[in-house]
Amino acid sequence: MNRRDFVKHTGLLGAHLLLSTPTLFSMNERQDIATLNGQFCGTPITIHALPTGWVKVKRSHKGPGLGMPQILLDFRWTEWMPIYSWLIEHPEGNLLIDTGENTQVMEDGYFACDPTVGWVNKQILQFNLIAQDEVTSYLRQLSYSPEDIRWLVLTHLHLDHVDGLHHFPRTEILVNQVEYQNPYGAVTCLLPPWFKPHQIQYRENDDPHFAGSYSLTQDGAIRIVPTPGHTHGHQSVVVEMDTYRVFIAGDVSFSQSQLVKRKVAGICVDGKKARATYQSILNFAKEKPLIYLPSHDPESGTRLSEESHLTA
């Protein structure tokens, strides 16, 4: 039966099923690694954007909405959006930010360890990736292995940011203490049994724009800042360059435009904190030019390689 006959016999439900069914992209439609080479006080720093697969969400999930009840009832899906992980090369060690997805998420029974939370995730998320999209494939392209990663910073514990964790059992993993203790929306049964991250706490008054920060490198080039709203303990990574900053934002917003327009996503656990985080970042960008890089923005890779600054 072809697609037209299928819709004819199944009606609106059939049309919805067709629209909701992911079609795997061919490799020539997939994105390449984007790279920025910079320096801070004479220290070379390189940042790579690794497009580790694709995700669709409900429109009321991505845009302003009324939260989970509306998202579950919404039959409208967004376009395919990238799932970015980020590799930072620094003389003190290589840093990976988030791990992206793995191909098993598309298999039946993947959420068997928690059918309830798994059902919710299957209703609100669609994934599209092949083995070449997993983070280790991109590391190999850059001549690295998981053992070459000194730090792994997780912006939060949602599965599209942590489902590659099983590759990094010997890496130092850093998670916000609030996120670890209150992992809103995470499928915790999928986390590796050895997962015992360093639960970081921020030093107060280290940054006037955020509620503290956590310095990762001794030269002060890379630090972690709290950016709650999407989850209770969401965090982002700031990379200092001589004339600008790079802000790796996780799921603070789905796009730069959403940040500038201050349109808080319907999936945010705390809209008030999300709006405060938006304002903190916009104020931060006035202090020094800023490259803003959310995980699911199709333009993030281009902004990184072209050193395109945020204009609010």
Tab-separated table of C-alpha atoms in Angstrom:
chain	number	residue	atom	x	y	z
A	1	MET	CA	0.000	0.000	0.000
A	2	ASN	CA	1.448	3.402	-0.961
A	3	ARG	CA	1.329	6.521	1.246
A	4	ARG	CA	-1.759	7.973	-0.485
A	5	ASP	CA	-3.751	4.721	-0.129
A	6	PHE	CA	-2.626	4.405	3.488
A	7	VAL	CA	-3.996	7.860	4.304
A	8	LYS	CA	-7.201	7.131	2.348
A	9	HIS	CA	-7.898	4.008	4.402
A	10	THR	CA	-6.802	5.354	7.786
A	11	GLY	CA	-7.923	8.985	7.600
A	12	LEU	CA	-6.464	11.737	9.774
A	13	LEU	CA	-4.862	9.231	12.132
A	14	GLY	CA	-2.942	7.701	9.254
A	15	ALA	CA	-1.777	11.097	8.041
A	16	HIS	CA	-0.619	11.954	11.546
A	17	LEU	CA	1.275	8.652	11.818
A	18	LEU	CA	3.053	9.301	8.535
A	19	LEU	CA	4.042	12.797	9.578
A	20	SER	CA	5.218	11.505	12.952
A	21	THR	CA	7.377	8.689	11.573
A	22	PRO	CA	11.047	9.634	11.219
A	23	THR	CA	12.820	8.924	7.957
A	24	LEU	CA	16.553	8.363	8.324
A	25	PHE	CA	18.608	10.930	6.458
A	26	SER	CA	21.276	9.830	4.035
A	27	MET	CA	24.819	10.626	5.102
A	28	ASN	CA	25.224	13.416	2.539
A	29	GLU	CA	22.418	15.323	4.272
A	30	ARG	CA	24.126	15.211	7.636
A	31	GLN	CA	26.136	18.048	9.093
A	32	ASP	CA	29.897	18.232	9.386
A	33	ILE	CA	31.886	19.224	12.458
A	34	ALA	CA	32.081	22.998	12.867
A	35	THR	CA	35.237	24.426	14.438
A	36	LEU	CA	36.456	27.657	16.006
A	37	ASN	CA	40.123	28.340	16.757
A	38	GLY	CA	40.781	31.080	19.303
A	39	GLN	CA	43.016	31.997	22.168
A	40	PHE	CA	42.905	33.447	25.660
A	41	CYS	CA	45.952	35.316	26.970
A	42	GLY	CA	48.181	33.451	24.529
A	43	THR	CA	46.630	30.047	25.244
A	44	PRO	CA	45.172	28.313	22.164
A	45	ILE	CA	41.596	27.066	22.555
A	46	THR	CA	39.673	25.110	19.918
A	47	ILE	CA	35.944	24.378	20.061
A	48	HIS	CA	34.230	21.742	17.895
A	49	ALA	CA	30.465	21.429	17.410
A	50	LEU	CA	29.577	17.730	17.073
A	51	PRO	CA	26.103	17.167	15.524
A	52	THR	CA	25.251	13.894	17.278
A	53	GLY	CA	21.881	13.137	15.678
A	54	TRP	CA	18.516	14.829	15.255
A	55	VAL	CA	15.408	15.330	17.372
A	56	LYS	CA	11.833	16.519	16.892
A	57	VAL	CA	9.636	17.848	19.697
A	58	LYS	CA	6.068	19.087	19.895
A	59	ARG	CA	5.590	22.732	18.931
A	60	SER	CA	4.174	23.546	22.377
A	61	HIS	CA	7.322	21.914	23.823
A	62	LYS	CA	9.663	24.212	21.895
A	63	GLY	CA	7.549	27.379	21.924
A	64	PRO	CA	5.569	29.102	24.675
A	65	GLY	CA	2.889	26.842	26.113
A	66	LEU	CA	1.057	25.536	29.132
A	67	GLY	CA	3.404	22.729	30.042
A	68	MET	CA	3.252	18.959	29.849
A	69	PRO	CA	-0.540	18.462	29.501
A	70	GLN	CA	-0.593	20.656	26.397
A	71	ILE	CA	2.561	19.024	25.022
A	72	LEU	CA	1.108	15.527	25.365
A	73	LEU	CA	-2.090	16.567	23.549
A	74	ASP	CA	-0.288	18.488	20.814
A	75	PHE	CA	-0.109	16.576	17.498
A	76	ARG	CA	2.096	19.202	15.786
A	77	TRP	CA	5.807	18.439	15.497
A	78	THR	CA	8.711	20.785	14.924
A	79	GLU	CA	11.262	20.438	12.150
A	80	TRP	CA	14.250	18.172	12.753
A	81	MET	CA	16.718	19.892	15.077
A	82	PRO	CA	20.367	18.922	15.703
A	83	ILE	CA	21.617	17.435	18.948
A	84	TYR	CA	24.962	19.129	19.519
A	85	SER	CA	27.749	17.976	21.788
A	86	TRP	CA	30.830	20.160	22.119
A	87	LEU	CA	34.513	19.303	22.326
A	88	ILE	CA	36.893	21.925	23.697
A	89	GLU	CA	40.642	21.455	23.282
A	90	HIS	CA	42.612	23.273	25.988
A	91	PRO	CA	46.230	22.723	27.088
A	92	GLU	CA	45.010	21.619	30.536
A	93	GLY	CA	42.849	18.882	29.018
A	94	ASN	CA	40.047	18.091	26.606
A	95	LEU	CA	36.505	18.922	27.694
A	96	LEU	CA	33.344	17.332	26.295
A	97	ILE	CA	30.014	19.040	26.944
A	98	ASP	CA	27.088	16.584	26.797
A	99	THR	CA	27.231	13.207	25.057
A	100	GLY	CA	24.331	13.290	22.622
A	101	GLU	CA	22.141	10.281	21.870
A	102	ASN	CA	22.800	6.667	20.941
A	103	THR	CA	21.061	4.598	18.283
A	104	GLN	CA	19.395	2.294	20.810
A	105	VAL	CA	16.893	5.044	21.670
A	106	MET	CA	15.085	4.191	18.418
A	107	GLU	CA	14.692	0.506	19.329
A	108	ASP	CA	11.570	-1.055	20.839
A	109	GLY	CA	11.957	-1.723	24.535
A	110	TYR	CA	14.620	0.924	25.145
A	111	PHE	CA	12.569	2.397	28.005
A	112	ALA	CA	11.572	-0.938	29.523
A	113	CYS	CA	13.315	-0.062	32.801
A	114	ASP	CA	10.748	2.706	33.432
A	115	PRO	CA	7.695	2.271	31.201
A	116	THR	CA	5.862	5.331	32.569
A	117	VAL	CA	8.642	7.866	32.034
A	118	GLY	CA	9.546	6.054	28.840
A	119	TRP	CA	5.983	6.420	27.520
A	120	VAL	CA	6.087	10.167	28.152
A	121	ASN	CA	9.407	10.500	26.321
A	122	LYS	CA	8.110	8.547	23.339
A	123	GLN	CA	5.063	10.816	23.131
A	124	ILE	CA	7.042	14.050	23.093
A	125	LEU	CA	10.328	13.169	21.341
A	126	GLN	CA	11.364	11.641	18.025
A	127	PHE	CA	14.959	10.753	17.205
A	128	ASN	CA	16.851	10.249	13.981
A	129	LEU	CA	20.441	9.004	14.052
A	130	ILE	CA	22.748	6.287	12.847
A	131	ALA	CA	25.952	4.886	14.316
A	132	GLN	CA	28.069	7.519	12.549
A	133	ASP	CA	26.192	10.206	14.497
A	134	GLU	CA	27.237	8.996	17.934
A	135	VAL	CA	29.756	11.143	19.764
A	136	THR	CA	32.564	8.574	19.631
A	137	SER	CA	32.406	8.591	15.836
A	138	TYR	CA	33.098	12.330	15.819
A	139	LEU	CA	35.870	11.945	18.377
A	140	ARG	CA	37.542	9.410	16.087
A	141	GLN	CA	37.313	11.882	13.194
A	142	LEU	CA	39.324	14.273	15.377
A	143	SER	CA	41.790	11.490	16.332
A	144	TYR	CA	40.487	11.185	19.886
A	145	SER	CA	39.050	8.367	21.978
A	146	PRO	CA	36.937	8.609	25.151
A	147	GLU	CA	40.118	8.094	27.155
A	148	ASP	CA	41.424	11.397	25.780
A	149	ILE	CA	38.615	13.356	27.456
A	150	ARG	CA	39.633	14.765	30.842
A	151	TRP	CA	36.278	16.327	31.773
A	152	LEU	CA	32.686	15.690	30.763
A	153	VAL	CA	30.281	18.470	31.729
A	154	LEU	CA	26.569	17.628	31.539
A	155	THR	CA	24.326	20.661	31.111
A	156	HIS	CA	21.458	18.555	32.490
A	157	LEU	CA	20.334	14.927	32.627
A	158	HIS	CA	17.772	14.660	29.814
A	159	LEU	CA	18.430	11.594	27.696
A	160	ASP	CA	19.489	13.400	24.503
A	161	HIS	CA	22.336	14.953	26.522
A	162	VAL	CA	23.446	11.867	28.488
A	163	ASP	CA	22.672	8.779	26.390
A	164	GLY	CA	26.298	8.505	25.301
A	165	LEU	CA	27.545	8.274	28.887
A	166	HIS	CA	28.365	4.574	28.612
A	167	HIS	CA	31.416	5.494	26.499
A	168	PHE	CA	33.029	7.483	29.350
A	169	PRO	CA	33.350	5.333	32.492
A	170	ARG	CA	36.821	6.709	33.300
A	171	THR	CA	36.165	10.392	32.630
A	172	GLU	CA	35.603	12.970	35.372
A	173	ILE	CA	31.927	13.941	35.035
A	174	LEU	CA	30.559	17.214	36.406
A	175	VAL	CA	26.866	17.806	37.132
A	176	ASN	CA	25.137	20.554	39.066
A	177	GLN	CA	24.332	19.212	42.533
A	178	VAL	CA	20.717	20.404	42.252
A	179	GLU	CA	20.352	18.612	38.891
A	180	TYR	CA	21.727	15.362	40.268
A	181	GLN	CA	19.489	15.425	43.327
A	182	ASN	CA	16.348	16.571	41.485
A	183	PRO	CA	16.657	15.316	37.884
A	184	TYR	CA	13.398	16.657	36.453
A	185	GLY	CA	12.408	14.772	33.293
A	186	ALA	CA	15.403	12.419	33.300
A	187	VAL	CA	15.093	8.681	32.675
A	188	THR	CA	17.423	7.862	35.552
A	189	CYS	CA	17.191	4.085	35.118
A	190	LEU	CA	19.068	4.483	31.815
A	191	LEU	CA	22.082	6.048	33.524
A	192	PRO	CA	25.058	3.658	33.825
A	193	PRO	CA	25.314	1.897	37.214
A	194	TRP	CA	28.767	3.403	37.702
A	195	PHE	CA	27.468	6.965	37.220
A	196	LYS	CA	28.677	8.903	40.264
A	197	PRO	CA	29.478	12.387	38.976
A	198	HIS	CA	31.205	15.201	40.785
A	199	GLN	CA	28.285	17.292	42.064
A	200	ILE	CA	29.563	20.795	41.651
A	201	GLN	CA	28.578	23.785	43.729
A	202	TYR	CA	29.259	27.293	42.487
A	203	ARG	CA	31.419	29.895	44.187
A	204	GLU	CA	29.167	32.807	45.055
A	205	ASN	CA	29.923	36.312	43.767
A	206	ASP	CA	32.387	35.025	41.160
A	207	ASP	CA	30.178	36.444	38.417
A	208	PRO	CA	27.734	39.351	38.860
A	209	HIS	CA	25.435	38.035	36.123
A	210	PHE	CA	24.897	34.534	37.506
A	211	ALA	CA	24.486	32.951	40.926
A	212	GLY	CA	28.153	32.065	41.130
A	213	SER	CA	30.409	30.048	38.842
A	214	TYR	CA	32.766	27.063	38.851
A	215	SER	CA	36.201	27.466	37.236
A	216	LEU	CA	37.300	24.386	35.358
A	217	THR	CA	40.727	25.486	34.110
A	218	GLN	CA	43.380	27.147	36.215
A	219	ASP	CA	43.795	29.992	33.722
A	220	GLY	CA	40.127	30.975	34.115
A	221	ALA	CA	39.365	30.396	30.432
A	222	ILE	CA	36.592	27.848	31.019
A	223	ARG	CA	33.968	28.041	33.736
A	224	ILE	CA	30.523	26.639	34.446
A	225	VAL	CA	27.584	28.868	35.410
A	226	PRO	CA	24.084	28.004	36.688
A	227	THR	CA	21.313	28.598	34.134
A	228	PRO	CA	18.142	27.127	35.705
A	229	GLY	CA	14.724	27.109	34.096
A	230	HIS	CA	14.688	24.253	31.608
A	231	THR	CA	15.455	22.028	34.592
A	232	HIS	CA	16.092	22.910	38.228
A	233	GLY	CA	19.854	22.434	37.959
A	234	HIS	CA	20.608	23.262	34.347
A	235	GLN	CA	24.099	24.687	33.766
A	236	SER	CA	26.057	26.200	30.875
A	237	VAL	CA	29.728	26.583	29.981
A	238	VAL	CA	31.475	29.901	29.324
A	239	VAL	CA	34.714	29.975	27.305
A	240	GLU	CA	36.747	33.177	27.501
A	241	MET	CA	38.583	34.325	24.404
A	242	ASP	CA	40.638	37.504	24.117
A	243	THR	CA	37.956	39.613	22.427
A	244	TYR	CA	34.749	37.621	22.937
A	245	ARG	CA	33.130	34.797	24.880
A	246	VAL	CA	31.530	31.537	23.779
A	247	PHE	CA	28.414	30.531	25.724
A	248	ILE	CA	27.530	26.834	25.356
A	249	ALA	CA	23.940	26.920	26.521
A	250	GLY	CA	22.528	23.393	26.487
A	251	ASP	CA	18.744	23.748	26.535
A	252	VAL	CA	18.517	27.257	27.994
A	253	SER	CA	16.562	27.965	24.800
A	254	PHE	CA	16.039	26.087	21.560
A	255	SER	CA	17.481	28.896	19.453
A	256	GLN	CA	19.197	32.255	19.709
A	257	SER	CA	16.066	33.941	18.361
A	258	GLN	CA	14.044	32.474	21.223
A	259	LEU	CA	16.469	33.971	23.718
A	260	VAL	CA	16.421	37.413	22.110
A	261	LYS	CA	12.610	37.417	21.883
A	262	ARG	CA	12.415	36.098	25.469
A	263	LYS	CA	9.983	33.323	24.475
A	264	VAL	CA	10.314	30.709	27.205
A	265	ALA	CA	9.720	27.142	26.012
A	266	GLY	CA	6.672	25.269	27.239
A	267	ILE	CA	8.843	22.395	28.485
A	268	CYS	CA	10.643	24.566	31.073
A	269	VAL	CA	10.098	23.359	34.624
A	270	ASP	CA	10.290	26.921	35.994
A	271	GLY	CA	9.306	29.715	33.628
A	272	LYS	CA	10.210	32.463	36.098
A	273	LYS	CA	13.763	31.160	36.486
A	274	ALA	CA	14.037	30.626	32.738
A	275	ARG	CA	13.148	34.271	32.077
A	276	ALA	CA	15.690	35.374	34.688
A	277	THR	CA	18.332	33.206	33.003
A	278	TYR	CA	17.489	34.739	29.622
A	279	GLN	CA	17.962	38.220	31.041
A	280	SER	CA	21.237	37.268	32.724
A	281	ILE	CA	22.649	36.027	29.416
A	282	LEU	CA	21.479	39.109	27.521
A	283	ASN	CA	23.083	41.351	30.144
A	284	PHE	CA	26.229	39.220	29.992
A	285	ALA	CA	26.399	39.766	26.222
A	286	LYS	CA	26.476	43.540	26.718
A	287	GLU	CA	29.661	43.267	28.765
A	288	LYS	CA	31.719	41.498	26.058
A	289	PRO	CA	30.787	40.093	22.610
A	290	LEU	CA	29.167	36.665	22.983
A	291	ILE	CA	28.705	33.666	20.691
A	292	TYR	CA	25.535	31.929	21.932
A	293	LEU	CA	25.250	28.201	21.222
A	294	PRO	CA	22.149	26.231	22.273
A	295	SER	CA	22.235	22.475	21.688
A	296	HIS	CA	19.309	22.288	19.248
A	297	ASP	CA	19.736	25.444	17.189
A	298	PRO	CA	20.435	24.565	13.497
A	299	GLU	CA	22.495	27.771	13.279
A	300	SER	CA	24.787	27.022	16.224
A	301	GLY	CA	27.477	25.330	14.143
A	302	THR	CA	27.545	28.187	11.648
A	303	ARG	CA	27.685	30.832	14.387
A	304	LEU	CA	30.611	28.989	15.966
A	305	SER	CA	32.691	28.682	12.795
A	306	GLU	CA	31.866	32.225	11.636
A	307	GLU	CA	32.364	33.754	15.119
A	308	SER	CA	28.917	35.338	14.860
A	309	HIS	CA	28.083	37.353	17.966
A	310	LEU	CA	24.740	37.718	19.714
A	311	THR	CA	22.927	40.959	18.991
A	312	ALA	CA	20.044	41.714	21.326
